Coordinates of C-alpha atoms and ligand atoms in Angstrom, one line a residue:
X1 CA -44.2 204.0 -56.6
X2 CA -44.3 204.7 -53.1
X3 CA -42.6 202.1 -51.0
X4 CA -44.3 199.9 -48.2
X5 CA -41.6 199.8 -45.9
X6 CA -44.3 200.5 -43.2
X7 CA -47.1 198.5 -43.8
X8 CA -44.5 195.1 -43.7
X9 CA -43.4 196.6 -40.4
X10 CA -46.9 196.7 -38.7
X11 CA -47.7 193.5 -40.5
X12 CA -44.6 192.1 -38.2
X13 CA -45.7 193.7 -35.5
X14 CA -49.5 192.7 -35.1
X15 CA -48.1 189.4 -35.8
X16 CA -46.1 189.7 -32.9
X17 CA -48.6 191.3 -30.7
X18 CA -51.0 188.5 -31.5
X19 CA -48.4 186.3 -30.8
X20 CA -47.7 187.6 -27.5
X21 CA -51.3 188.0 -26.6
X22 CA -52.4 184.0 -27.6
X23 CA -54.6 185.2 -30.0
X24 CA -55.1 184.5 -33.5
X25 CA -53.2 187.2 -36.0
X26 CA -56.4 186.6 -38.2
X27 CA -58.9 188.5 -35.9
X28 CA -57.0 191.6 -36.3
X29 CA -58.1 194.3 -38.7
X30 CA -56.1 196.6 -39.7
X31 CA -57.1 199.6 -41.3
X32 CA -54.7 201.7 -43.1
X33 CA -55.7 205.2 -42.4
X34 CA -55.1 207.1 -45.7
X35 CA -56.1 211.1 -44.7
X36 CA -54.2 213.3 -45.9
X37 CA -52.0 211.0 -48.1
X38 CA -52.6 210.9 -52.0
X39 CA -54.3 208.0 -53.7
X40 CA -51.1 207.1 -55.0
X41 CA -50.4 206.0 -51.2
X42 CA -53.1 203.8 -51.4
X43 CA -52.3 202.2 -54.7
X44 CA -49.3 201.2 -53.4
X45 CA -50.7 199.6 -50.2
X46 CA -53.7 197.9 -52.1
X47 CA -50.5 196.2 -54.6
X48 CA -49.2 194.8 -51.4
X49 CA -52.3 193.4 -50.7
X50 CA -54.4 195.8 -48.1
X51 CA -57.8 196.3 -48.5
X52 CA -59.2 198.0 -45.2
X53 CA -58.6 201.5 -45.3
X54 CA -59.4 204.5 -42.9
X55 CA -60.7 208.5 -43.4
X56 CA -61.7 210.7 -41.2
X57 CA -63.7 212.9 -43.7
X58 CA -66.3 212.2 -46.0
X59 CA -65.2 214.9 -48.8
X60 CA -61.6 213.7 -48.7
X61 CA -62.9 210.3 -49.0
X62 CA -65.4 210.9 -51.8
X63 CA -62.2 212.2 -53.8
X64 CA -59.9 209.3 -53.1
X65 CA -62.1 206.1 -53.5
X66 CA -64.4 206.0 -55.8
X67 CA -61.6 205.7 -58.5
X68 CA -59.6 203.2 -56.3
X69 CA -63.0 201.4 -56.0
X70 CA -63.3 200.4 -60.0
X71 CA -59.8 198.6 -59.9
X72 CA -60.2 196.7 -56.7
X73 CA -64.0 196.1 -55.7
X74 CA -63.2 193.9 -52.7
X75 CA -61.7 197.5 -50.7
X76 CA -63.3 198.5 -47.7
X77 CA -63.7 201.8 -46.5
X78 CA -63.9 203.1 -43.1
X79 CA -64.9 206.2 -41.6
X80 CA -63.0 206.8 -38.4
X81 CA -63.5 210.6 -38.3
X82 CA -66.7 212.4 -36.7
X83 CA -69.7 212.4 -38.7
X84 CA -72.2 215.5 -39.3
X85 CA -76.0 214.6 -39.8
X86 CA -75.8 216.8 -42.9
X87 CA -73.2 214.4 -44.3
X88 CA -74.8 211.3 -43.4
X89 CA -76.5 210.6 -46.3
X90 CA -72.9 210.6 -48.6
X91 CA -70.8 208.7 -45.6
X92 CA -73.5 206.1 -46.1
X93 CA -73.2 206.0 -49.7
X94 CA -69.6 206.1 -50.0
X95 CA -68.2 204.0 -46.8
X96 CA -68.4 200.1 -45.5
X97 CA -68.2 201.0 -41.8
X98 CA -68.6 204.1 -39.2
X99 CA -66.2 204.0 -36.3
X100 CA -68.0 207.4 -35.0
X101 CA -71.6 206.8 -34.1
X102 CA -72.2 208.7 -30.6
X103 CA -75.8 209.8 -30.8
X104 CA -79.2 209.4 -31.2
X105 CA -80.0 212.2 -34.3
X106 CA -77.0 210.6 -36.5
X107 CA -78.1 206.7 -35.4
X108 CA -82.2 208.2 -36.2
X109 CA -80.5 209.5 -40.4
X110 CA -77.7 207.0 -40.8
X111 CA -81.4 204.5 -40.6
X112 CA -83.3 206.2 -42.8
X113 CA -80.6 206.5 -45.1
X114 CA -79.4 203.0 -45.2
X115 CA -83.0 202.3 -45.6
X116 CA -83.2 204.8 -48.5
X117 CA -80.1 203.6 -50.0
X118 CA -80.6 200.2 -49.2
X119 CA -76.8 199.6 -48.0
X120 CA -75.9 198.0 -45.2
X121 CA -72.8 200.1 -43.2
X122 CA -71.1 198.2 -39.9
X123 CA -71.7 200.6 -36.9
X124 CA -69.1 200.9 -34.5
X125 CA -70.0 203.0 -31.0
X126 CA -67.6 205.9 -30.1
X127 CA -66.9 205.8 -27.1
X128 CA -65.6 208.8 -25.3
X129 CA -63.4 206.9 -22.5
X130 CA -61.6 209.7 -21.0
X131 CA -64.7 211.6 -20.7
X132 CA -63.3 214.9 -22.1
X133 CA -65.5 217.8 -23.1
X134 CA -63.9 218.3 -27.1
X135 CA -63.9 215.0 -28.3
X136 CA -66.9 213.1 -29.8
X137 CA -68.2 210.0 -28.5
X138 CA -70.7 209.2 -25.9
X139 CA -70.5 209.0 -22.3
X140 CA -69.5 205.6 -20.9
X141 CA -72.1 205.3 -18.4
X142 CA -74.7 206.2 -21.5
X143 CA -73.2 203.5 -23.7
X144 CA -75.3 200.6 -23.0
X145 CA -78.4 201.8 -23.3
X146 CA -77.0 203.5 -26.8
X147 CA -76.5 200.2 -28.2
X148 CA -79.6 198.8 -27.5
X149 CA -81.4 202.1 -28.8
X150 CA -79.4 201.6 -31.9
X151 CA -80.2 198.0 -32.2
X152 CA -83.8 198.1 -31.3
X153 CA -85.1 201.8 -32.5
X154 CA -83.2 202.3 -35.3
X155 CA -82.3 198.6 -36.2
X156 CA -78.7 199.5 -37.2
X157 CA -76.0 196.6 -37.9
X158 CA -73.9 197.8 -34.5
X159 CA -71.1 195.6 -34.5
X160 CA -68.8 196.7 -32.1
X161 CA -67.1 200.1 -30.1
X162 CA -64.2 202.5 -30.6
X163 CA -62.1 204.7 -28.4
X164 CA -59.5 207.1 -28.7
X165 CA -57.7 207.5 -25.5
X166 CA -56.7 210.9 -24.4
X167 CA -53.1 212.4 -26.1
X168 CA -50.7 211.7 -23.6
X169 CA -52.4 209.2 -21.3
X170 CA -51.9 205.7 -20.5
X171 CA -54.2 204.2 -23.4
X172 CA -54.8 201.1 -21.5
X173 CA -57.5 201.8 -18.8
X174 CA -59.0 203.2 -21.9
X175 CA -58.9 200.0 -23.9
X176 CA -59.8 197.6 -20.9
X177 CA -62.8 199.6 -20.0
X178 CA -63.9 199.7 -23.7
X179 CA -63.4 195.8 -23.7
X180 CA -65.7 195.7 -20.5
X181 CA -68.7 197.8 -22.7
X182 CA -68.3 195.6 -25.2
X183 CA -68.7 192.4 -23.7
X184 CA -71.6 193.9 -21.7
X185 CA -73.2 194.5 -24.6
X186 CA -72.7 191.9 -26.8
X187 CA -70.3 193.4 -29.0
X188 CA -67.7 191.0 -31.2
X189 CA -65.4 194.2 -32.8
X190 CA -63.3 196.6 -30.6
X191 CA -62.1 199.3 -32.8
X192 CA -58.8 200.6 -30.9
X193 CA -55.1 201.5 -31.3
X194 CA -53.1 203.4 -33.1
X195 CA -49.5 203.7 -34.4
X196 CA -48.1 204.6 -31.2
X197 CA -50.1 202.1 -28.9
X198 CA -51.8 199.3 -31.5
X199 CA -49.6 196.9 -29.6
X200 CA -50.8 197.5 -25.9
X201 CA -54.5 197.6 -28.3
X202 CA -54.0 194.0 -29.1
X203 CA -52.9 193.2 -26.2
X204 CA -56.4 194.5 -24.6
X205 CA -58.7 192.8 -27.2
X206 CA -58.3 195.1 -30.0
X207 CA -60.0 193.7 -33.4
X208 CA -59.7 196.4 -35.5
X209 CA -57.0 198.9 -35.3
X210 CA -56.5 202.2 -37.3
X211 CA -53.1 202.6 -38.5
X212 CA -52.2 205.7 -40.5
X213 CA -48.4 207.2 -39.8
X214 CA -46.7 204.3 -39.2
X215 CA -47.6 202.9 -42.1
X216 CA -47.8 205.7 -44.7
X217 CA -45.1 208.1 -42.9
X218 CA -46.1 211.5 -40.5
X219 CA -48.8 213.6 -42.0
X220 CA -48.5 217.0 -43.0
X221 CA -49.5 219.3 -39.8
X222 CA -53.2 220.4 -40.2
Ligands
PLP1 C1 -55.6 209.8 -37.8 C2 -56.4 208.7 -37.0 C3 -55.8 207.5 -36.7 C4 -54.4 207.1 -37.1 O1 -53.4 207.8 -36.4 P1 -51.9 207.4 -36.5 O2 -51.3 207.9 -35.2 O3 -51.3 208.2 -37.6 O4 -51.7 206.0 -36.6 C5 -56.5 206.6 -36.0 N1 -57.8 206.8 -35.6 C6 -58.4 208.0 -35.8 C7 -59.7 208.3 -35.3 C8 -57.7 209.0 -36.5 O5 -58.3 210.2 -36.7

């Protein structure tokens, strides 16, 4: 059994955060992001009591969960990764909610496959804050009218946005301007922070943040 040293630390330290910030620990998410770490990882986490977890790819997903699924039904399963069209239809299938729509051919076949499949997945918007050319996400300035493309042409449950501030940067602009999107568009769920910044996250409004080495140790390099 793999111990969960990690996941009672960042327990204590959203608590904290929330704490510090006035707000309630409750609206916090967090998701325990799983990649790369073996489903005996996740046992172990889901035995201390966590149910939200994160992957950033569907076929290392579709591996993992289904199994973990039949013992505990209540798990929820994010997808935090970039999504291919030609993936859509089994990241619908197999996940609660999509931290990585960014534009208008995946919003057109996650529809028509949510339709298909008759499943309801949370949206969340990417985001691509620090505007830089190899990460996904869409333009800030192009983010409104997204959302309400998504809500009104495709009719997709958009609940909220995500960001990942550039490596190296000073993630708060990042979160404060993704805060500003959001409440311009009418969006309840931010989807930010990570082990090295979920605190500053919090701080900035953060509702849902995506917690992997901190909690489940550093990852294998790619
Ligand atoms: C891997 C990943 C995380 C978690 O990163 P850590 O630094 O290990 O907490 C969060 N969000 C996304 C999109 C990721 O790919």
């Amino acid at each position: 059994m793999i111990g969960n040293n990690g996941l009672t630390a960042v327990r204590a330290a959203i608590l904290q955060a929330a704490q510090a910030a006035g707000r309630n620990p409750n609206d916090i998410n967090l998701i325990a992001v799983s990649k790369t770490h073996p489903a005996d990882a996740v046992r172990s986490a889901l035995l201390a009591g966590q149910r939200n977890f994160g992957e950033n790819r569907v076929q290392e997903a579709a591996a993992k969960f289904p199994a973990l699924r039949l013992d505990y039904p209540d798990l929820r399963l994010h997808l935090i990764g970039p999504l291919q069209t030609n993936k859509a239809a089994e990241a619908v299938g197999l996940f609660d909610a999509i931290h990585s729509l960014d534009r208008p051919k995946l919003a057109a076949i996650l529809a028509t496959e949510m339709t298909k499949q008759n499943r309801k997945v949370d949206c969340f918007v990417q985001v691509n804050t620090g505007l830089e050319a190899q990460k996904a996400g869409i333009d800030p300035q192009d983010a409104e009218a997204f959302v309400i493309a998504c809500r009104q042409t495709w009719a997709l449950p958009v609940v909220g946005l995500m960001c990942i501030p550039p490596a190296g940067a000073n993630p708060v602009p990042h979160f404060i301007a993704l805060r500003e999107l959001a409440i311009r568009s009418s969006l309840p769920y931010l989807s930010m922070g990570m082990s090295g910044d979920y605190p500053a996250a919090i701080a900035a409004g953060a509702t849902h943040v995506r917690i992997g080495s901190a909690i489940f140790g550093v990852r294998p390099a790619a």
